[in-house]
């Protein structure tokens, strides 16, 4: 992997060991604009005599919104159109529609479309997949999601179009998600003839321990996670005051 000064991924290279050295089998190269948005993503593969271009995707934006992706294939020494995706957004920057088109050699033909609805928290409520029949889009499936007050998905139902309406269909999944809430605070600990303070609460990657004894004493420290798994444990020599991070 290589990166630019803005921490953007520039190249990804796959190599295989041939017994004496590494041979490059695949490489992906990415370019960016001044806003660090991806402009192109180009694939190269070893076709037997070194790396050759295979696919390239070009991205177009309007402001911060991705409006079009064009995929090309490298054929007979030149890039040729293959497919493209067009994006449509609502006033809240939600991608409410994506249309897929295929290149027929001289122009773009409609292929498929996804139409979505969102709630005020940008959670996707419905997603309808449709295919182009030659004169109109024919619905195929509909995905319906529900959420709880924390914007976590509760259910996802996938229905199929029967020609007049979306109905449950054999083989279509129905997902239910369950969540539990845990209190991850550090309980106050009573220490005889001593005071103990731990912070921050809750703790992440760093925990401060302050311990004061009336008389110097040896002690042991054990830190466990919410499941009771011991994350760290050690003993200390007698001390009247103790601080450790």
PDB file of C-alpha atoms in Angstrom:
ATOM      1  CA  UNK A   1       0.000   0.000   0.000  1.00  0.00           C
ATOM      2  CA  UNK A   2       1.130   3.557  -0.694  1.00  0.00           C
ATOM      3  CA  UNK A   3      -0.453   6.813   0.493  1.00  0.00           C
ATOM      4  CA  UNK A   4      -0.203  10.508  -0.332  1.00  0.00           C
ATOM      5  CA  UNK A   5       0.416  13.383   2.075  1.00  0.00           C
ATOM      6  CA  UNK A   6      -3.318  13.570   2.879  1.00  0.00           C
ATOM      7  CA  UNK A   7      -3.403   9.898   3.939  1.00  0.00           C
ATOM      8  CA  UNK A   8      -5.292   8.909   0.792  1.00  0.00           C
ATOM      9  CA  UNK A   9      -4.625   5.391  -0.476  1.00  0.00           C
ATOM     10  CA  UNK A  10      -2.791   5.665  -3.807  1.00  0.00           C
ATOM     11  CA  UNK A  11      -1.833   2.120  -4.798  1.00  0.00           C
ATOM     12  CA  UNK A  12      -2.607  -1.423  -3.719  1.00  0.00           C
ATOM     13  CA  UNK A  13      -0.307  -4.142  -5.055  1.00  0.00           C
ATOM     14  CA  UNK A  14      -0.662  -7.937  -4.797  1.00  0.00           C
ATOM     15  CA  UNK A  15       2.493  -9.998  -5.227  1.00  0.00           C
ATOM     16  CA  UNK A  16       3.183 -13.737  -5.386  1.00  0.00           C
ATOM     17  CA  UNK A  17       6.425 -15.502  -4.507  1.00  0.00           C
ATOM     18  CA  UNK A  18       7.935 -17.346  -7.482  1.00  0.00           C
ATOM     19  CA  UNK A  19      10.648 -19.142  -5.523  1.00  0.00           C
ATOM     20  CA  UNK A  20      13.260 -16.440  -5.822  1.00  0.00           C
ATOM     21  CA  UNK A  21      11.410 -13.118  -5.871  1.00  0.00           C
ATOM     22  CA  UNK A  22       7.978 -11.560  -5.784  1.00  0.00           C
ATOM     23  CA  UNK A  23       5.990 -11.130  -9.001  1.00  0.00           C
ATOM     24  CA  UNK A  24       3.386  -8.362  -9.171  1.00  0.00           C
ATOM     25  CA  UNK A  25       0.051  -9.981 -10.032  1.00  0.00           C
ATOM     26  CA  UNK A  26      -2.367  -7.090  -9.501  1.00  0.00           C
ATOM     27  CA  UNK A  27      -2.254  -3.345  -8.904  1.00  0.00           C
ATOM     28  CA  UNK A  28      -4.949  -0.760  -8.227  1.00  0.00           C
ATOM     29  CA  UNK A  29      -4.144   2.933  -8.609  1.00  0.00           C
ATOM     30  CA  UNK A  30      -6.379   5.721  -7.281  1.00  0.00           C
ATOM     31  CA  UNK A  31      -6.313   9.444  -8.090  1.00  0.00           C
ATOM     32  CA  UNK A  32      -7.979  12.288  -6.187  1.00  0.00           C
ATOM     33  CA  UNK A  33      -9.085  15.871  -6.707  1.00  0.00           C
ATOM     34  CA  UNK A  34      -8.208  18.823  -4.472  1.00  0.00           C
ATOM     35  CA  UNK A  35     -11.056  17.912  -2.105  1.00  0.00           C
ATOM     36  CA  UNK A  36      -9.646  14.387  -1.608  1.00  0.00           C
ATOM     37  CA  UNK A  37     -12.524  12.869  -3.566  1.00  0.00           C
ATOM     38  CA  UNK A  38     -11.680   9.822  -5.654  1.00  0.00           C
ATOM     39  CA  UNK A  39     -11.468  10.687  -9.346  1.00  0.00           C
ATOM     40  CA  UNK A  40     -10.299   7.414 -10.890  1.00  0.00           C
ATOM     41  CA  UNK A  41      -9.642   3.846  -9.787  1.00  0.00           C
ATOM     42  CA  UNK A  42      -7.622   1.782 -12.268  1.00  0.00           C
ATOM     43  CA  UNK A  43      -6.954  -1.966 -12.146  1.00  0.00           C
ATOM     44  CA  UNK A  44      -4.025  -3.787 -13.710  1.00  0.00           C
ATOM     45  CA  UNK A  45      -3.517  -7.560 -13.812  1.00  0.00           C
ATOM     46  CA  UNK A  46      -0.724  -9.854 -14.916  1.00  0.00           C
ATOM     47  CA  UNK A  47      -1.895 -11.415 -18.169  1.00  0.00           C
ATOM     48  CA  UNK A  48       1.237 -13.576 -18.481  1.00  0.00           C
ATOM     49  CA  UNK A  49       3.711 -10.979 -19.718  1.00  0.00           C
ATOM     50  CA  UNK A  50       3.452  -8.304 -17.051  1.00  0.00           C
ATOM     51  CA  UNK A  51       0.768  -5.929 -15.884  1.00  0.00           C
ATOM     52  CA  UNK A  52      -1.925  -4.880 -18.349  1.00  0.00           C
ATOM     53  CA  UNK A  53      -4.824  -2.487 -17.791  1.00  0.00           C
ATOM     54  CA  UNK A  54      -8.181  -4.203 -17.204  1.00  0.00           C
ATOM     55  CA  UNK A  55     -10.798  -1.892 -15.662  1.00  0.00           C
ATOM     56  CA  UNK A  56     -11.091   1.783 -14.795  1.00  0.00           C
ATOM     57  CA  UNK A  57     -13.812   3.625 -12.889  1.00  0.00           C
ATOM     58  CA  UNK A  58     -14.161   7.404 -13.201  1.00  0.00           C
ATOM     59  CA  UNK A  59     -16.118   9.418 -10.623  1.00  0.00           C
ATOM     60  CA  UNK A  60     -17.936  12.731 -11.164  1.00  0.00           C
ATOM     61  CA  UNK A  61     -19.139  15.059  -8.389  1.00  0.00           C
ATOM     62  CA  UNK A  62     -21.347  18.061  -7.907  1.00  0.00           C
ATOM     63  CA  UNK A  63     -19.980  19.672  -4.769  1.00  0.00           C
ATOM     64  CA  UNK A  64     -19.759  16.882  -2.222  1.00  0.00           C
ATOM     65  CA  UNK A  65     -22.261  14.631  -3.999  1.00  0.00           C
ATOM     66  CA  UNK A  66     -21.155  11.757  -6.201  1.00  0.00           C
ATOM     67  CA  UNK A  67     -23.318  12.080  -9.313  1.00  0.00           C
ATOM     68  CA  UNK A  68     -21.880   9.523 -11.740  1.00  0.00           C
ATOM     69  CA  UNK A  69     -19.602   6.482 -11.927  1.00  0.00           C
ATOM     70  CA  UNK A  70     -18.394   5.267 -15.309  1.00  0.00           C
ATOM     71  CA  UNK A  71     -16.729   1.863 -15.641  1.00  0.00           C
ATOM     72  CA  UNK A  72     -14.511   1.151 -18.628  1.00  0.00           C
ATOM     73  CA  UNK A  73     -12.714  -1.929 -19.938  1.00  0.00           C
ATOM     74  CA  UNK A  74      -9.292  -1.844 -21.539  1.00  0.00           C
ATOM     75  CA  UNK A  75      -9.719  -3.551 -24.923  1.00  0.00           C
ATOM     76  CA  UNK A  76      -7.214  -3.657 -27.787  1.00  0.00           C
ATOM     77  CA  UNK A  77      -5.103  -0.864 -26.363  1.00  0.00           C
ATOM     78  CA  UNK A  78      -7.827   1.647 -25.479  1.00  0.00           C
ATOM     79  CA  UNK A  79     -10.428   2.330 -22.819  1.00  0.00           C
ATOM     80  CA  UNK A  80     -14.003   1.516 -23.831  1.00  0.00           C
ATOM     81  CA  UNK A  81     -17.220   2.297 -21.978  1.00  0.00           C
ATOM     82  CA  UNK A  82     -18.871  -0.595 -20.173  1.00  0.00           C
ATOM     83  CA  UNK A  83     -21.454   0.657 -17.667  1.00  0.00           C
ATOM     84  CA  UNK A  84     -22.315   3.684 -15.573  1.00  0.00           C
ATOM     85  CA  UNK A  85     -24.311   4.613 -12.470  1.00  0.00           C
ATOM     86  CA  UNK A  86     -26.217   7.908 -12.121  1.00  0.00           C
ATOM     87  CA  UNK A  87     -27.105   9.271  -8.670  1.00  0.00           C
ATOM     88  CA  UNK A  88     -30.008  11.539  -7.683  1.00  0.00           C
ATOM     89  CA  UNK A  89     -30.246  13.254  -4.278  1.00  0.00           C
ATOM     90  CA  UNK A  90     -32.967  14.941  -2.264  1.00  0.00           C
ATOM     91  CA  UNK A  91     -32.655  18.232  -0.385  1.00  0.00           C
ATOM     92  CA  UNK A  92     -31.183  16.373   2.618  1.00  0.00           C
ATOM     93  CA  UNK A  93     -28.329  14.865   0.549  1.00  0.00           C
ATOM     94  CA  UNK A  94     -29.850  11.384   0.603  1.00  0.00           C
ATOM     95  CA  UNK A  95     -29.226   9.318  -2.533  1.00  0.00           C
ATOM     96  CA  UNK A  96     -32.897   8.716  -3.362  1.00  0.00           C
ATOM     97  CA  UNK A  97     -32.243   7.054  -6.745  1.00  0.00           C
ATOM     98  CA  UNK A  98     -29.463   5.276  -8.638  1.00  0.00           C
ATOM     99  CA  UNK A  99     -29.793   4.272 -12.279  1.00  0.00           C
ATOM    100  CA  UNK A 100     -27.538   1.728 -13.983  1.00  0.00           C
ATOM    101  CA  UNK A 101     -26.919   1.922 -17.720  1.00  0.00           C
ATOM    102  CA  UNK A 102     -24.993  -0.291 -20.146  1.00  0.00           C
ATOM    103  CA  UNK A 103     -22.961   0.895 -23.147  1.00  0.00           C
ATOM    104  CA  UNK A 104     -24.215  -0.565 -26.453  1.00  0.00           C
ATOM    105  CA  UNK A 105     -21.314   0.663 -28.558  1.00  0.00           C
ATOM    106  CA  UNK A 106     -22.718   4.077 -29.405  1.00  0.00           C
ATOM    107  CA  UNK A 107     -25.030   5.155 -26.549  1.00  0.00           C
ATOM    108  CA  UNK A 108     -26.209   4.267 -23.065  1.00  0.00           C
ATOM    109  CA  UNK A 109     -29.103   1.827 -22.523  1.00  0.00           C
ATOM    110  CA  UNK A 110     -31.117   1.790 -19.307  1.00  0.00           C
ATOM    111  CA  UNK A 111     -30.597  -1.339 -17.224  1.00  0.00           C
ATOM    112  CA  UNK A 112     -31.776  -1.015 -13.626  1.00  0.00           C
ATOM    113  CA  UNK A 113     -32.886   1.462 -10.997  1.00  0.00           C
ATOM    114  CA  UNK A 114     -33.063   1.682  -7.220  1.00  0.00           C
ATOM    115  CA  UNK A 115     -35.481   4.133  -5.601  1.00  0.00           C
ATOM    116  CA  UNK A 116     -35.129   4.890  -1.886  1.00  0.00           C
ATOM    117  CA  UNK A 117     -36.918   6.777   0.879  1.00  0.00           C
ATOM    118  CA  UNK A 118     -35.323   8.066   4.098  1.00  0.00           C
ATOM    119  CA  UNK A 119     -36.430   9.366   7.462  1.00  0.00           C
ATOM    120  CA  UNK A 120     -35.285  12.632   9.027  1.00  0.00           C
ATOM    121  CA  UNK A 121     -32.190  10.920  10.475  1.00  0.00           C
ATOM    122  CA  UNK A 122     -30.996   9.727   7.029  1.00  0.00           C
ATOM    123  CA  UNK A 123     -31.997   6.137   7.786  1.00  0.00           C
ATOM    124  CA  UNK A 124     -33.108   4.309   4.651  1.00  0.00           C
ATOM    125  CA  UNK A 125     -36.743   3.234   5.030  1.00  0.00           C
ATOM    126  CA  UNK A 126     -37.421   1.592   1.656  1.00  0.00           C
ATOM    127  CA  UNK A 127     -35.368   0.557  -1.359  1.00  0.00           C
ATOM    128  CA  UNK A 128     -37.161  -0.633  -4.505  1.00  0.00           C
ATOM    129  CA  UNK A 129     -35.120  -2.496  -7.135  1.00  0.00           C
ATOM    130  CA  UNK A 130     -36.453  -2.331 -10.703  1.00  0.00           C
ATOM    131  CA  UNK A 131     -35.276  -3.577 -14.107  1.00  0.00           C
ATOM    132  CA  UNK A 132     -35.690  -1.886 -17.471  1.00  0.00           C
ATOM    133  CA  UNK A 133     -38.032  -3.816 -19.774  1.00  0.00           C
ATOM    134  CA  UNK A 134     -37.340  -1.730 -22.879  1.00  0.00           C
ATOM    135  CA  UNK A 135     -40.126   0.761 -22.289  1.00  0.00           C
ATOM    136  CA  UNK A 136     -40.478   1.109 -18.510  1.00  0.00           C
ATOM    137  CA  UNK A 137     -38.972   0.058 -15.185  1.00  0.00           C
ATOM    138  CA  UNK A 138     -40.478  -3.154 -13.781  1.00  0.00           C
ATOM    139  CA  UNK A 139     -40.290  -3.491  -9.955  1.00  0.00           C
ATOM    140  CA  UNK A 140     -38.515  -6.571  -8.665  1.00  0.00           C
ATOM    141  CA  UNK A 141     -38.041  -6.451  -4.901  1.00  0.00           C
ATOM    142  CA  UNK A 142     -38.662  -3.980  -2.095  1.00  0.00           C
ATOM    143  CA  UNK A 143     -36.550  -3.696   1.048  1.00  0.00           C
ATOM    144  CA  UNK A 144     -38.273  -2.137   4.073  1.00  0.00           C
ATOM    145  CA  UNK A 145     -36.352  -1.176   7.223  1.00  0.00           C
ATOM    146  CA  UNK A 146     -37.468  -0.029  10.677  1.00  0.00           C
ATOM    147  CA  UNK A 147     -35.327   1.593  13.392  1.00  0.00           C
ATOM    148  CA  UNK A 148     -35.398   2.272  17.104  1.00  0.00           C
ATOM    149  CA  UNK A 149     -34.854   5.621  18.822  1.00  0.00           C
ATOM    150  CA  UNK A 150     -31.074   5.157  18.596  1.00  0.00           C
ATOM    151  CA  UNK A 151     -31.206   4.830  14.782  1.00  0.00           C
ATOM    152  CA  UNK A 152     -30.349   1.144  15.046  1.00  0.00           C
ATOM    153  CA  UNK A 153     -32.057  -1.132  12.548  1.00  0.00           C
ATOM    154  CA  UNK A 154     -34.772  -3.279  14.131  1.00  0.00           C
ATOM    155  CA  UNK A 155     -36.245  -5.143  11.157  1.00  0.00           C
ATOM    156  CA  UNK A 156     -35.620  -5.634   7.459  1.00  0.00           C
ATOM    157  CA  UNK A 157     -38.278  -7.189   5.228  1.00  0.00           C
ATOM    158  CA  UNK A 158     -37.719  -8.109   1.574  1.00  0.00           C
ATOM    159  CA  UNK A 159     -40.880  -8.460  -0.545  1.00  0.00           C
ATOM    160  CA  UNK A 160     -41.238  -9.455  -4.193  1.00  0.00           C
ATOM    161  CA  UNK A 161     -43.374  -7.828  -6.892  1.00  0.00           C
ATOM    162  CA  UNK A 162     -46.197 -10.123  -8.056  1.00  0.00           C
ATOM    163  CA  UNK A 163     -47.241  -7.958 -10.988  1.00  0.00           C
ATOM    164  CA  UNK A 164     -49.527  -5.651  -9.060  1.00  0.00           C
ATOM    165  CA  UNK A 165     -48.152  -5.326  -5.511  1.00  0.00           C
ATOM    166  CA  UNK A 166     -45.239  -6.216  -3.234  1.00  0.00           C
ATOM    167  CA  UNK A 167     -45.973  -9.399  -1.296  1.00  0.00           C
ATOM    168  CA  UNK A 168     -44.010 -11.787   0.929  1.00  0.00           C
ATOM    169  CA  UNK A 169     -42.389 -14.524  -1.125  1.00  0.00           C
ATOM    170  CA  UNK A 170     -40.873 -17.897  -0.314  1.00  0.00           C
ATOM    171  CA  UNK A 171     -37.150 -17.644   0.159  1.00  0.00           C
ATOM    172  CA  UNK A 172     -37.196 -13.908   0.861  1.00  0.00           C
ATOM    173  CA  UNK A 173     -35.518 -13.178   4.218  1.00  0.00           C
ATOM    174  CA  UNK A 174     -36.968 -11.319   7.190  1.00  0.00           C
ATOM    175  CA  UNK A 175     -34.362  -9.981   9.613  1.00  0.00           C
ATOM    176  CA  UNK A 176     -34.902  -8.961  13.234  1.00  0.00           C
ATOM    177  CA  UNK A 177     -32.159  -7.294  15.290  1.00  0.00           C
ATOM    178  CA  UNK A 178     -32.076  -7.231  19.073  1.00  0.00           C
ATOM    179  CA  UNK A 179     -29.996  -4.887  21.243  1.00  0.00           C
ATOM    180  CA  UNK A 180     -29.080  -4.848  24.918  1.00  0.00           C
ATOM    181  CA  UNK A 181     -27.925  -1.930  27.021  1.00  0.00           C
ATOM    182  CA  UNK A 182     -25.033  -2.333  29.432  1.00  0.00           C
ATOM    183  CA  UNK A 183     -23.779  -0.006  32.131  1.00  0.00           C
ATOM    184  CA  UNK A 184     -20.031   0.283  31.712  1.00  0.00           C
ATOM    185  CA  UNK A 185     -19.300   2.587  34.625  1.00  0.00           C
ATOM    186  CA  UNK A 186     -16.757   1.801  37.337  1.00  0.00           C
ATOM    187  CA  UNK A 187     -18.420   1.112  40.647  1.00  0.00           C
ATOM    188  CA  UNK A 188     -17.241   2.942  43.739  1.00  0.00           C
ATOM    189  CA  UNK A 189     -14.945   0.678  45.718  1.00  0.00           C
ATOM    190  CA  UNK A 190     -14.772   0.827  49.477  1.00  0.00           C
ATOM    191  CA  UNK A 191     -11.204   0.468  50.755  1.00  0.00           C
ATOM    192  CA  UNK A 192     -10.583   0.286  54.497  1.00  0.00           C
ATOM    193  CA  UNK A 193      -8.272   3.055  55.753  1.00  0.00           C
ATOM    194  CA  UNK A 194      -7.732   4.235  52.185  1.00  0.00           C
ATOM    195  CA  UNK A 195      -9.317   6.223  49.364  1.00  0.00           C
ATOM    196  CA  UNK A 196      -9.546   5.103  45.742  1.00  0.00           C
ATOM    197  CA  UNK A 197     -10.276   7.222  42.674  1.00  0.00           C
ATOM    198  CA  UNK A 198     -10.509   6.012  39.059  1.00  0.00           C
ATOM    199  CA  UNK A 199     -11.133   8.163  35.975  1.00  0.00           C
ATOM    200  CA  UNK A 200     -12.371   8.710  33.319  1.00  0.00           C
ATOM    201  CA  UNK A 201     -15.662   6.852  33.771  1.00  0.00           C
ATOM    202  CA  UNK A 202     -16.403   5.085  31.535  1.00  0.00           C
ATOM    203  CA  UNK A 203     -12.814   4.333  30.525  1.00  0.00           C
ATOM    204  CA  UNK A 204     -11.576   3.605  27.005  1.00  0.00           C
ATOM    205  CA  UNK A 205      -7.933   2.957  26.227  1.00  0.00           C
ATOM    206  CA  UNK A 206      -6.672   4.871  29.265  1.00  0.00           C
ATOM    207  CA  UNK A 207      -7.584   4.638  32.967  1.00  0.00           C
ATOM    208  CA  UNK A 208      -6.110   6.675  35.834  1.00  0.00           C
ATOM    209  CA  UNK A 209      -5.856   5.085  39.287  1.00  0.00           C
ATOM    210  CA  UNK A 210      -5.231   7.131  42.412  1.00  0.00           C
ATOM    211  CA  UNK A 211      -4.910   5.372  45.769  1.00  0.00           C
ATOM    212  CA  UNK A 212      -4.090   6.872  49.176  1.00  0.00           C
ATOM    213  CA  UNK A 213      -3.444   4.797  52.320  1.00  0.00           C
ATOM    214  CA  UNK A 214      -3.319   6.084  55.890  1.00  0.00           C
ATOM    215  CA  UNK A 215      -0.382   3.732  56.377  1.00  0.00           C
ATOM    216  CA  UNK A 216       1.891   2.329  53.621  1.00  0.00           C
ATOM    217  CA  UNK A 217       0.580  -1.018  52.423  1.00  0.00           C
ATOM    218  CA  UNK A 218       1.222  -3.533  49.649  1.00  0.00           C
ATOM    219  CA  UNK A 219      -1.699  -4.170  47.300  1.00  0.00           C
ATOM    220  CA  UNK A 220      -2.777  -5.799  44.060  1.00  0.00           C
ATOM    221  CA  UNK A 221      -4.626  -4.195  41.115  1.00  0.00           C
ATOM    222  CA  UNK A 222      -6.921  -6.064  38.742  1.00  0.00           C
ATOM    223  CA  UNK A 223      -8.712  -4.421  35.791  1.00  0.00           C
ATOM    224  CA  UNK A 224     -11.569  -6.345  34.166  1.00  0.00           C
ATOM    225  CA  UNK A 225     -13.921  -5.606  31.269  1.00  0.00           C
ATOM    226  CA  UNK A 226     -17.715  -5.691  31.487  1.00  0.00           C
ATOM    227  CA  UNK A 227     -17.727  -9.439  30.810  1.00  0.00           C
ATOM    228  CA  UNK A 228     -15.371 -10.089  33.714  1.00  0.00           C
ATOM    229  CA  UNK A 229     -12.349 -10.779  31.516  1.00  0.00           C
ATOM    230  CA  UNK A 230      -9.146  -9.679  33.222  1.00  0.00           C
ATOM    231  CA  UNK A 231      -7.476  -7.042  31.030  1.00  0.00           C
ATOM    232  CA  UNK A 232      -4.534  -6.299  33.341  1.00  0.00           C
ATOM    233  CA  UNK A 233      -3.309  -7.354  36.793  1.00  0.00           C
ATOM    234  CA  UNK A 234      -0.242  -6.567  38.861  1.00  0.00           C
ATOM    235  CA  UNK A 235       1.025  -6.110  42.428  1.00  0.00           C
ATOM    236  CA  UNK A 236       2.663  -3.084  44.003  1.00  0.00           C
ATOM    237  CA  UNK A 237       5.144  -2.586  46.813  1.00  0.00           C
ATOM    238  CA  UNK A 238       4.002  -0.862  50.030  1.00  0.00           C
ATOM    239  CA  UNK A 239       3.145   2.784  49.454  1.00  0.00           C
ATOM    240  CA  UNK A 240       1.063   5.484  51.128  1.00  0.00           C
ATOM    241  CA  UNK A 241       0.241   7.268  47.879  1.00  0.00           C
ATOM    242  CA  UNK A 242      -0.134   5.696  44.444  1.00  0.00           C
ATOM    243  CA  UNK A 243      -0.937   7.006  40.983  1.00  0.00           C
ATOM    244  CA  UNK A 244      -0.781   5.051  37.718  1.00  0.00           C
ATOM    245  CA  UNK A 245      -2.131   5.542  34.185  1.00  0.00           C
TER     246      UNK A 245
END
